PDB file of C-alpha atoms in Angstrom:
ATOM      1  CA  MET A 156     -18.174  45.277  27.861  1.00  0.00           C
ATOM      2  CA  PRO A 157     -21.202  43.915  25.202  1.00  0.00           C
ATOM      3  CA  LEU A 158     -18.507  45.176  22.991  1.00  0.00           C
ATOM      4  CA  LEU A 159     -15.639  43.467  24.285  1.00  0.00           C
ATOM      5  CA  LEU A 160     -17.502  40.351  24.302  1.00  0.00           C
ATOM      6  CA  LEU A 161     -18.600  40.556  20.287  1.00  0.00           C
ATOM      7  CA  ALA A 162     -14.856  41.061  19.019  1.00  0.00           C
ATOM      8  CA  LEU A 163     -13.978  38.286  20.898  1.00  0.00           C
ATOM      9  CA  THR A 164     -16.732  36.108  19.949  1.00  0.00           C
ATOM     10  CA  VAL A 165     -16.020  37.072  16.018  1.00  0.00           C
ATOM     11  CA  THR A 166     -12.302  36.877  16.192  1.00  0.00           C
ATOM     12  CA  ALA A 167     -12.603  33.304  17.811  1.00  0.00           C
ATOM     13  CA  SER A 168     -15.173  32.618  15.102  1.00  0.00           C
ATOM     14  CA  ALA A 169     -12.153  33.889  11.852  1.00  0.00           C
ATOM     15  CA  VAL A 170      -9.639  31.513  13.672  1.00  0.00           C
ATOM     16  CA  ALA A 171     -11.948  28.787  14.374  1.00  0.00           C
ATOM     17  CA  ALA A 172     -13.088  29.214  10.082  1.00  0.00           C
ATOM     18  CA  ALA A 173      -9.335  29.179   9.264  1.00  0.00           C
ATOM     19  CA  GLY A 174      -8.370  26.170  10.774  1.00  0.00           C
ATOM     20  CA  SER A 175     -11.254  24.139   8.963  1.00  0.00           C
ATOM     21  CA  LEU A 176     -10.398  22.032   5.276  1.00  0.00           C
ATOM     22  CA  PRO A 177     -10.999  23.890   2.200  1.00  0.00           C
ATOM     23  CA  VAL A 178     -14.320  23.448   0.555  1.00  0.00           C
ATOM     24  CA  THR A 179     -14.040  22.196  -3.119  1.00  0.00           C
ATOM     25  CA  MET A 180     -16.128  21.550  -5.786  1.00  0.00           C
ATOM     26  CA  GLU A 181     -16.124  18.201  -5.526  1.00  0.00           C
ATOM     27  CA  LYS A 182     -17.097  18.204  -1.990  1.00  0.00           C
ATOM     28  CA  ILE A 183     -19.546  20.866  -2.606  1.00  0.00           C
ATOM     29  CA  MET A 184     -20.939  18.292  -5.523  1.00  0.00           C
ATOM     30  CA  SER A 185     -20.684  15.100  -4.283  1.00  0.00           C
ATOM     31  CA  ASN A 186     -24.036  15.101  -2.370  1.00  0.00           C
ATOM     32  CA  PRO A 187     -26.530  17.059  -5.302  1.00  0.00           C
ATOM     33  CA  GLU A 188     -29.594  16.151  -3.230  1.00  0.00           C
ATOM     34  CA  TRP A 189     -28.320  19.811  -1.053  1.00  0.00           C
ATOM     35  CA  LEU A 190     -29.713  21.221  -4.166  1.00  0.00           C
ATOM     36  CA  GLY A 191     -33.038  19.925  -3.657  1.00  0.00           C
ATOM     37  CA  ILE A 192     -34.334  17.313  -5.666  1.00  0.00           C
ATOM     38  CA  PRO A 193     -35.899  18.172  -9.535  1.00  0.00           C
ATOM     39  CA  PRO A 194     -38.631  17.565 -11.168  1.00  0.00           C
ATOM     40  CA  GLU A 195     -38.206  14.651 -13.306  1.00  0.00           C
ATOM     41  CA  ASN A 196     -40.889  13.957 -16.576  1.00  0.00           C
ATOM     42  CA  PRO A 197     -42.711  16.987 -16.551  1.00  0.00           C
ATOM     43  CA  TYR A 198     -46.051  16.787 -19.107  1.00  0.00           C
ATOM     44  CA  TRP A 199     -49.065  19.220 -19.901  1.00  0.00           C
ATOM     45  CA  ALA A 200     -52.471  17.884 -19.594  1.00  0.00           C
ATOM     46  CA  ASP A 201     -54.468  16.897 -21.931  1.00  0.00           C
ATOM     47  CA  ASP A 202     -56.537  20.148 -21.537  1.00  0.00           C
ATOM     48  CA  GLY A 203     -53.107  22.696 -21.408  1.00  0.00           C
ATOM     49  CA  ARG A 204     -54.680  23.563 -18.245  1.00  0.00           C
ATOM     50  CA  ALA A 205     -52.228  21.918 -15.961  1.00  0.00           C
ATOM     51  CA  VAL A 206     -48.308  20.097 -15.376  1.00  0.00           C
ATOM     52  CA  TYR A 207     -47.482  17.530 -14.065  1.00  0.00           C
ATOM     53  CA  PHE A 208     -44.702  16.180 -12.769  1.00  0.00           C
ATOM     54  CA  GLU A 209     -42.635  13.676 -10.743  1.00  0.00           C
ATOM     55  CA  ARG A 210     -40.458  14.048  -7.768  1.00  0.00           C
ATOM     56  CA  LYS A 211     -37.890  11.566  -6.118  1.00  0.00           C
ATOM     57  CA  ARG A 212     -39.004  11.506  -2.166  1.00  0.00           C
ATOM     58  CA  PRO A 213     -36.105  12.033  -0.067  1.00  0.00           C
ATOM     59  CA  GLY A 214     -33.630   9.228   0.547  1.00  0.00           C
ATOM     60  CA  GLU A 215     -36.163   7.374  -1.071  1.00  0.00           C
ATOM     61  CA  GLU A 216     -36.505   5.357  -4.560  1.00  0.00           C
ATOM     62  CA  ILE A 217     -40.324   6.674  -4.601  1.00  0.00           C
ATOM     63  CA  ASN A 218     -41.751   9.220  -6.671  1.00  0.00           C
ATOM     64  CA  ASP A 219     -44.558  10.797  -6.438  1.00  0.00           C
ATOM     65  CA  LEU A 220     -46.691  12.669  -9.106  1.00  0.00           C
ATOM     66  CA  TYR A 221     -47.000  16.236  -8.652  1.00  0.00           C
ATOM     67  CA  ARG A 222     -49.627  18.355 -10.520  1.00  0.00           C
ATOM     68  CA  LEU A 223     -50.082  22.106 -10.213  1.00  0.00           C
TER      69      LEU A 223
END
């Protein structure tokens, strides 16, 4: 019985996926924030012991300064 339930679930998932819209590169790249927000303006500290960079907050225009 559990095997039959698993087979039906897999079949239903495959049928549902086949009926969905095709994935295009334009659709994937339409919102680049899904890749994560890249660091901006990286630079070394004056003593060379740290790296600073800015990163935009998700959904906002504010940049935060980070130190590594």
